[in-house]
Coordinates of C-alpha atoms and ligand atoms in Angstrom, one line a residue:
M1 CA 131.7 155.0 66.9
P2 CA 135.2 155.9 67.9
F3 CA 136.6 152.3 67.9
K4 CA 135.8 150.5 64.6
Y5 CA 137.2 148.3 61.9
V6 CA 138.5 150.1 58.8
D7 CA 139.8 147.9 56.0
K8 CA 139.4 145.0 58.5
L9 CA 141.8 146.5 61.0
L10 CA 140.6 148.0 64.3
H11 CA 141.1 151.8 64.5
C12 CA 140.5 154.5 67.1
D13 CA 139.1 157.6 65.5
G14 CA 140.9 156.9 62.3
V15 CA 144.2 155.7 63.8
N16 CA 145.2 152.1 63.2
L17 CA 145.9 150.5 66.5
A18 CA 148.9 148.8 65.0
D19 CA 150.5 152.2 64.4
I20 CA 150.0 153.0 68.1
A21 CA 151.5 149.7 69.1
E22 CA 154.5 150.3 66.9
Q23 CA 155.1 153.8 68.2
Y24 CA 154.4 153.3 71.9
G25 CA 154.8 149.6 72.5
T26 CA 152.4 147.3 74.4
P27 CA 150.7 146.9 76.8
A28 CA 149.2 150.4 76.5
Y29 CA 145.9 152.1 77.3
I30 CA 144.3 154.0 74.5
Y31 CA 141.6 156.6 75.2
S32 CA 139.4 158.3 72.6
E33 CA 138.9 162.0 73.1
R34 CA 135.8 161.9 71.0
S35 CA 134.2 159.3 73.2
L36 CA 135.3 161.1 76.4
R37 CA 133.7 164.3 75.1
R38 CA 130.5 162.5 74.0
N39 CA 130.1 161.0 77.6
V40 CA 130.7 164.3 79.4
E41 CA 128.4 166.2 77.0
V42 CA 125.6 163.8 77.7
L43 CA 126.0 164.1 81.4
K44 CA 126.3 167.9 81.1
E45 CA 123.0 168.1 79.2
I46 CA 121.1 165.8 81.5
F47 CA 122.5 166.9 84.9
I48 CA 124.5 170.2 84.8
D49 CA 122.1 172.0 82.6
R50 CA 119.3 171.0 85.1
G51 CA 121.3 172.6 87.9
F52 CA 123.0 169.5 89.4
K53 CA 126.7 169.8 90.4
V54 CA 128.6 167.0 88.8
S55 CA 131.9 165.9 90.4
Y56 CA 133.9 163.3 88.5
A57 CA 135.0 160.5 90.8
M58 CA 138.6 160.5 89.7
K59 CA 139.4 157.2 91.2
A60 CA 138.0 155.7 87.9
N61 CA 140.8 157.3 85.9
S62 CA 143.1 160.1 87.2
N63 CA 144.8 160.9 83.9
P64 CA 145.4 164.7 84.0
T65 CA 144.4 165.1 80.3
I66 CA 141.1 163.6 81.1
L67 CA 140.7 165.6 84.3
K68 CA 141.4 168.9 82.5
L69 CA 139.0 168.0 79.7
F70 CA 136.2 167.3 82.2
R71 CA 136.9 170.5 84.1
S72 CA 136.5 172.5 80.8
Y73 CA 132.8 171.2 80.8
G74 CA 132.2 172.5 84.3
L75 CA 132.7 169.3 86.3
G76 CA 134.2 169.3 89.8
V77 CA 136.1 166.4 91.2
D78 CA 135.5 163.8 93.9
I79 CA 138.7 162.8 95.6
V80 CA 139.5 160.1 98.1
S81 CA 143.2 160.7 99.0
A82 CA 146.0 163.3 99.3
G83 CA 147.4 162.0 96.0
E84 CA 144.1 162.7 94.2
L85 CA 144.0 166.1 95.9
Q86 CA 147.4 166.9 94.6
M87 CA 146.5 165.7 91.1
A88 CA 143.3 167.8 91.1
K89 CA 145.3 170.8 92.2
H90 CA 147.9 170.2 89.5
C91 CA 145.1 170.1 86.9
G92 CA 143.8 173.5 88.0
F93 CA 140.8 172.5 90.1
D94 CA 140.1 175.2 92.7
G95 CA 139.2 174.2 96.3
A96 CA 135.6 175.1 95.5
E97 CA 135.5 172.5 92.8
I98 CA 136.7 169.6 95.1
N99 CA 134.9 167.4 97.5
F100 CA 136.7 164.8 99.6
A101 CA 135.0 161.4 100.1
G102 CA 136.2 158.1 101.7
V103 CA 135.8 156.1 104.8
G104 CA 139.0 157.1 106.5
K105 CA 141.1 160.3 106.1
T106 CA 144.4 161.0 107.9
I107 CA 145.2 164.2 109.7
E108 CA 147.6 165.2 106.9
E109 CA 144.9 164.7 104.3
L110 CA 142.4 166.8 106.3
D111 CA 144.9 169.6 106.9
L112 CA 145.8 169.7 103.2
A113 CA 142.2 169.9 102.2
L114 CA 141.4 172.5 104.8
A115 CA 144.3 174.6 103.6
L116 CA 142.9 174.4 100.0
E117 CA 139.5 175.4 101.3
I118 CA 137.8 172.5 99.5
D119 CA 134.0 172.8 98.9
H120 CA 133.1 170.0 101.3
F121 CA 134.1 166.7 103.1
N122 CA 131.9 163.7 102.9
V123 CA 132.0 162.5 106.5
E124 CA 131.2 158.9 107.3
S125 CA 131.8 158.4 111.1
R126 CA 131.9 160.1 114.5
F127 CA 135.6 159.8 114.8
E128 CA 136.1 161.5 111.5
L129 CA 133.7 164.3 112.4
E130 CA 135.5 164.9 115.7
L131 CA 138.9 164.9 114.0
L132 CA 137.7 167.3 111.3
E133 CA 136.2 169.7 113.9
A134 CA 139.6 169.7 115.8
R135 CA 141.7 170.3 112.7
A136 CA 139.4 173.0 111.4
K137 CA 139.6 174.7 114.7
I138 CA 143.4 174.7 114.6
A139 CA 143.3 176.0 111.0
G140 CA 140.8 178.7 111.9
K141 CA 138.4 177.5 109.2
K142 CA 134.9 176.2 108.9
A143 CA 134.7 172.9 107.0
G144 CA 131.7 172.2 104.7
V145 CA 130.4 168.7 105.4
L146 CA 127.9 166.3 103.8
L147 CA 127.2 163.4 106.1
R148 CA 127.3 160.1 104.2
L149 CA 124.1 158.2 105.0
N150 CA 123.9 154.4 104.5
P151 CA 120.3 153.9 103.3
D152 CA 120.4 150.1 103.3
I153 CA 119.4 149.9 99.6
D154 CA 120.4 147.0 97.4
P155 CA 122.0 148.3 94.3
Q156 CA 121.7 144.9 92.5
T157 CA 125.3 144.8 91.5
H158 CA 128.4 142.7 92.4
P159 CA 128.8 142.4 96.2
H160 CA 132.3 143.8 96.1
I161 CA 131.1 147.1 94.6
S162 CA 127.9 147.4 96.6
T163 CA 128.3 150.1 99.3
G164 CA 124.8 151.1 100.5
L165 CA 123.8 148.0 102.5
K166 CA 123.8 148.4 106.2
Q167 CA 126.4 145.7 106.7
N168 CA 128.9 147.6 104.4
K169 CA 131.7 149.7 106.0
F170 CA 130.4 152.8 104.3
G171 CA 128.3 155.6 105.6
M172 CA 126.3 156.2 108.9
S173 CA 123.0 154.9 110.0
P174 CA 120.0 157.3 109.5
E175 CA 119.8 157.6 113.3
N176 CA 123.4 158.8 113.5
V177 CA 123.0 161.3 110.6
R178 CA 119.9 162.7 112.3
Y179 CA 121.8 162.9 115.6
F180 CA 124.7 164.8 114.2
L181 CA 122.6 167.2 112.3
T182 CA 120.5 167.9 115.4
E183 CA 123.7 168.4 117.4
A184 CA 125.3 170.7 114.8
K185 CA 126.0 173.3 117.5
S186 CA 128.5 171.0 119.2
Y187 CA 130.7 171.3 116.1
P188 CA 131.3 175.1 115.7
H189 CA 133.9 174.6 113.0
I190 CA 131.7 172.4 110.8
Q191 CA 129.1 173.7 108.4
F192 CA 126.6 170.9 107.9
D193 CA 125.4 171.3 104.4
G194 CA 123.5 168.1 103.9
I195 CA 123.6 164.4 103.0
H196 CA 125.6 162.2 100.7
C197 CA 124.8 158.7 99.6
H198 CA 126.6 156.3 97.2
I199 CA 124.9 152.9 97.0
G200 CA 127.2 151.1 94.7
S201 CA 128.8 150.9 91.3
Q202 CA 128.0 149.5 87.8
I203 CA 124.3 149.8 88.4
L204 CA 122.3 149.2 85.3
Q205 CA 118.7 149.6 86.5
P206 CA 117.1 152.8 87.5
Q207 CA 115.1 151.3 90.4
P208 CA 117.8 151.5 93.1
F209 CA 118.2 155.2 92.3
F210 CA 114.5 155.7 92.4
D211 CA 114.4 153.9 95.8
L212 CA 117.2 156.2 97.0
I213 CA 115.5 159.3 95.9
E214 CA 112.3 158.3 97.6
Y215 CA 114.2 157.3 100.7
L216 CA 115.9 160.7 100.8
E217 CA 112.6 162.6 100.2
Q218 CA 111.1 160.9 103.3
F219 CA 114.2 161.2 105.4
T220 CA 114.6 165.0 104.6
D221 CA 110.9 165.6 105.3
S222 CA 111.3 163.9 108.7
L223 CA 114.4 166.0 109.4
K224 CA 112.5 169.1 108.5
A225 CA 109.6 168.1 110.8
G226 CA 112.2 167.8 113.6
G227 CA 113.4 171.3 112.9
V228 CA 116.6 170.4 110.9
D229 CA 117.1 172.1 107.5
I230 CA 119.7 171.0 105.0
T231 CA 120.6 172.5 101.7
H232 CA 122.6 169.9 99.7
I233 CA 122.0 166.3 98.6
D234 CA 124.6 164.2 96.8
L235 CA 123.3 161.0 95.2
G236 CA 126.7 159.6 94.5
G237 CA 127.8 157.8 91.4
G238 CA 127.3 154.2 90.2
F239 CA 125.8 154.5 86.7
G240 CA 126.8 151.3 84.8
V241 CA 128.2 150.8 81.4
N242 CA 127.9 148.0 78.8
Y243 CA 130.9 145.7 79.1
E244 CA 129.4 143.3 76.6
D245 CA 129.4 145.8 73.8
P246 CA 131.9 148.5 74.9
F247 CA 131.5 150.6 71.7
E248 CA 127.8 151.2 72.3
D249 CA 126.8 154.8 72.9
I250 CA 126.3 155.9 76.5
L251 CA 122.6 156.7 75.9
E252 CA 122.0 153.2 74.7
T253 CA 123.5 151.7 77.9
T254 CA 121.9 154.1 80.3
P255 CA 118.7 155.5 78.8
F256 CA 117.5 155.9 82.4
L257 CA 119.9 158.8 83.3
E258 CA 117.3 161.2 82.1
S259 CA 114.6 159.6 84.3
I260 CA 116.9 159.7 87.3
A261 CA 117.6 163.4 86.8
Q262 CA 113.9 164.1 86.3
R263 CA 112.8 162.1 89.4
A264 CA 115.5 163.7 91.5
M265 CA 114.4 167.2 90.5
E266 CA 110.7 166.3 91.1
K267 CA 111.3 164.9 94.6
L268 CA 114.4 166.7 95.8
G269 CA 114.5 169.8 93.5
K270 CA 114.5 172.2 96.4
Y271 CA 118.0 171.1 97.4
Q272 CA 121.3 171.7 95.6
L273 CA 121.7 168.3 94.0
H274 CA 125.1 166.7 93.3
I275 CA 126.2 163.5 91.5
Q276 CA 129.7 161.9 91.5
P277 CA 129.9 159.6 88.4
G278 CA 133.2 157.9 87.6
R279 CA 132.9 154.8 85.4
V280 CA 130.2 156.0 83.0
L281 CA 132.4 158.9 81.9
V282 CA 135.5 156.9 81.0
A283 CA 135.1 153.1 80.9
N284 CA 134.1 152.7 77.3
A285 CA 136.3 155.5 76.1
G286 CA 139.3 153.3 76.6
V287 CA 140.8 150.0 75.6
L288 CA 143.9 148.1 76.6
L289 CA 146.1 147.2 73.7
A290 CA 148.2 144.0 74.2
Q291 CA 150.3 141.7 72.1
V292 CA 150.0 138.0 71.9
L293 CA 153.1 136.2 73.2
G294 CA 151.9 132.8 72.1
N295 CA 149.2 130.1 72.4
K296 CA 149.4 127.0 74.6
E297 CA 147.3 123.9 75.4
N298 CA 147.3 122.5 79.0
G299 CA 145.1 119.8 80.4
G300 CA 142.6 120.2 77.6
H301 CA 142.5 124.0 78.0
H302 CA 143.5 126.6 75.3
F303 CA 145.4 129.6 76.7
V304 CA 146.3 132.8 74.8
I305 CA 149.2 134.4 76.6
I306 CA 149.5 138.1 76.2
D307 CA 151.9 140.8 77.4
A308 CA 149.2 142.5 79.5
A309 CA 148.2 141.1 82.8
T310 CA 146.2 141.7 86.0
T311 CA 148.8 144.5 86.6
E312 CA 147.1 146.4 83.9
L313 CA 143.5 145.2 84.4
I314 CA 142.7 143.5 87.7
R315 CA 138.9 143.6 87.4
P316 CA 138.4 140.1 85.9
A317 CA 140.5 138.6 88.7
L318 CA 139.0 140.7 91.4
Y319 CA 135.3 140.8 90.5
D320 CA 135.0 138.1 87.9
A321 CA 134.3 141.0 85.6
Y322 CA 133.7 140.6 81.9
H323 CA 135.8 142.6 79.4
A324 CA 135.2 142.1 75.7
I325 CA 138.1 140.8 73.7
F326 CA 138.8 141.9 70.1
S327 CA 141.3 141.0 67.5
H328 CA 143.0 143.8 65.7
R329 CA 142.1 141.8 62.5
E330 CA 138.4 141.6 61.7
G331 CA 136.6 138.4 60.8
R332 CA 138.9 135.9 62.6
P333 CA 137.3 132.5 63.3
L334 CA 136.1 131.9 66.9
R335 CA 137.9 129.7 69.3
M336 CA 137.1 129.0 73.0
G337 CA 139.9 129.7 75.5
D338 CA 141.4 131.7 78.3
V339 CA 143.3 135.0 78.0
V340 CA 146.1 135.1 80.5
G341 CA 149.1 137.3 81.3
P342 CA 152.7 136.6 82.4
V343 CA 152.2 137.3 86.1
C344 CA 152.9 134.4 88.4
E345 CA 149.4 133.9 89.8
S346 CA 146.8 131.4 88.6
S347 CA 144.3 134.2 89.0
D348 CA 146.2 136.3 86.4
A349 CA 143.5 136.0 83.7
L350 CA 141.7 138.6 81.6
A351 CA 139.0 136.3 80.2
K352 CA 138.0 132.7 81.0
H353 CA 136.2 130.1 78.9
R354 CA 135.5 132.7 76.3
D355 CA 134.5 132.3 72.6
M356 CA 136.8 134.8 71.1
P357 CA 138.7 135.5 67.9
E358 CA 141.5 133.1 67.2
F359 CA 144.9 134.7 67.9
E360 CA 148.3 133.9 66.4
K361 CA 151.7 134.8 68.0
D362 CA 152.4 138.5 67.7
D363 CA 148.8 139.5 66.9
L364 CA 147.4 142.5 68.6
M365 CA 144.6 142.0 71.1
I366 CA 142.2 144.8 72.2
I367 CA 140.5 144.5 75.6
G368 CA 137.4 146.7 75.9
S369 CA 136.1 149.0 78.7
A370 CA 139.6 149.8 80.0
G371 CA 139.0 153.5 80.5
A372 CA 137.8 153.0 84.1
Y373 CA 139.4 151.2 87.1
A374 CA 142.1 149.8 84.8
S375 CA 145.1 152.0 84.8
S376 CA 144.0 153.6 88.1
M377 CA 144.0 150.1 89.7
G378 CA 147.3 149.2 88.0
S379 CA 150.3 147.8 89.9
T380 CA 153.9 147.0 89.5
Y381 CA 153.7 143.4 90.8
N382 CA 156.5 141.3 89.4
L383 CA 158.3 144.6 88.9
R384 CA 156.3 145.2 85.8
P385 CA 156.5 148.9 84.9
L386 CA 153.2 151.0 84.7
S387 CA 152.0 151.1 81.1
P388 CA 151.6 154.2 79.0
E389 CA 148.4 156.0 78.3
I390 CA 147.7 157.5 74.9
V391 CA 144.9 159.8 74.0
V392 CA 143.7 159.8 70.4
N393 CA 142.4 163.4 69.9
V394 CA 139.5 164.5 67.8
G395 CA 141.9 165.4 65.0
G396 CA 143.1 161.8 64.9
E397 CA 146.5 162.6 66.4
T398 CA 148.0 160.5 69.2
Q399 CA 149.2 162.1 72.4
L400 CA 151.3 160.2 74.9
T401 CA 149.7 161.4 78.2
R402 CA 151.6 159.1 80.5
K403 CA 154.8 157.5 79.5
R404 CA 155.8 154.0 80.3
Q405 CA 157.5 153.8 83.7
S406 CA 161.2 153.1 83.2
F407 CA 163.2 150.5 85.1
D408 CA 165.4 153.2 86.5
E409 CA 162.4 155.0 87.9
M410 CA 161.3 151.8 89.6
I411 CA 164.7 151.0 91.0
S412 CA 165.3 154.6 92.2
L413 CA 162.6 154.3 94.8
Y414 CA 164.9 152.0 96.8
S415 CA 167.8 153.2 98.9
Ligands
LLP501 N1 131.3 158.2 94.8 C1 131.8 157.4 95.8 C2 131.7 157.8 97.2 C3 132.4 156.2 95.4 O1 132.8 155.4 96.4 C4 132.5 155.8 94.1 C5 133.1 154.6 93.6 C6 132.0 156.7 93.1 C7 131.4 157.9 93.5 C8 132.1 156.5 91.6 O2 131.4 155.3 91.3 P1 131.1 154.9 89.7 O3 130.3 156.0 89.1 O4 132.5 154.9 89.1 O5 130.5 153.6 89.8 N2 137.0 149.2 91.3 C9 135.6 148.9 91.1 C10 134.7 150.1 91.4 C11 134.8 150.7 92.7 C12 134.0 151.9 92.9 C13 134.3 152.5 94.2 N3 133.6 153.7 94.5 C14 135.4 148.4 89.7 O6 136.4 148.3 89.0 O7 134.3 148.0 89.3

């Protein structure tokens, strides 16, 4: 276990978190290289070694040290913006290792990706297909495309992160996907490789994936019967993690990964299969380290006020998400309360009505599962600088992989 108590103080791979706080200040994100490697090794064994292409959905965490580590295991990268494209390029990903997803892409983004000759675009609507055809023609290129199909499958997760229901903004209806594949000749600068689906995020049951695989088997059979052949199927990401016990091993949380890989090979093995996981690779490899500014009672409520806020971790406010709270000191008595930050919003809370360790002023608090959708969703609201990211490497050394934003850097953006 990378994060554990040693002599009653929480450590990350042998490093006392108090030493990290002293060296780099708080709030700070701490990532365990050992845990990142464990996660990627598990996915490699289950998926890559079976012939799947695995593209890391870098929106979960776009730290370049993490991106380069994943690339060294043979992962590609799933991007959704020009910024992510530039970061992927900066980290050494070739065009052939990049796919571009997302519900809306600008001309500038399409042109950049065409110039880099990325592997494929995941296209979600007619207007996008037409724009891509026009831009590819101008660039004198043929763009690889997977059409994103909306299969109307309930992923049984939070409504804000459910994407594969027909009322969601994502994907195209099966009728439209069939239509464009049949009309492929009308798009001479597009190479239609196949179909992409992503039904949602933080999915903890195998059934929605089994449903998706079965759906795609039937759909591709019916395409074939209509004379349309495809070569690639991308099942998206969405594998969940254990937020209650963030230090649990990936295979305890998601024992079903193996069964999904097996089922997909069995039913769709004649296609080149892809997946695009984000969260499962990074969420529980990271924590957010904060310092307690003080305790306060208001209207019968107990509040622990810390120096981190929704600017560092917006998930509890946005999705009512649960993130485990730890004290740096083991064995503290429990006390019910809310953990809140200094940001001027009532919704600025990281935990509510929680039985958690008792904290005193200046104590360190550790917030679990902060490796995914934490820093990458960070903001500078209230002109709070972006927080640093520290990787604890397997040798037990700390590496500052993103420095804390300075006030000068923030101010210099304005003229
Ligand atoms: N592929 C596509 C097309 C996606 O839209 C996403 C996530 C992924 C892959 C990766 O999904 P994952 O394996 O990470 O579940 N901010 C939210 C999650 C939003 C996910 C958006 N799309 C959260 O903090 O829960």
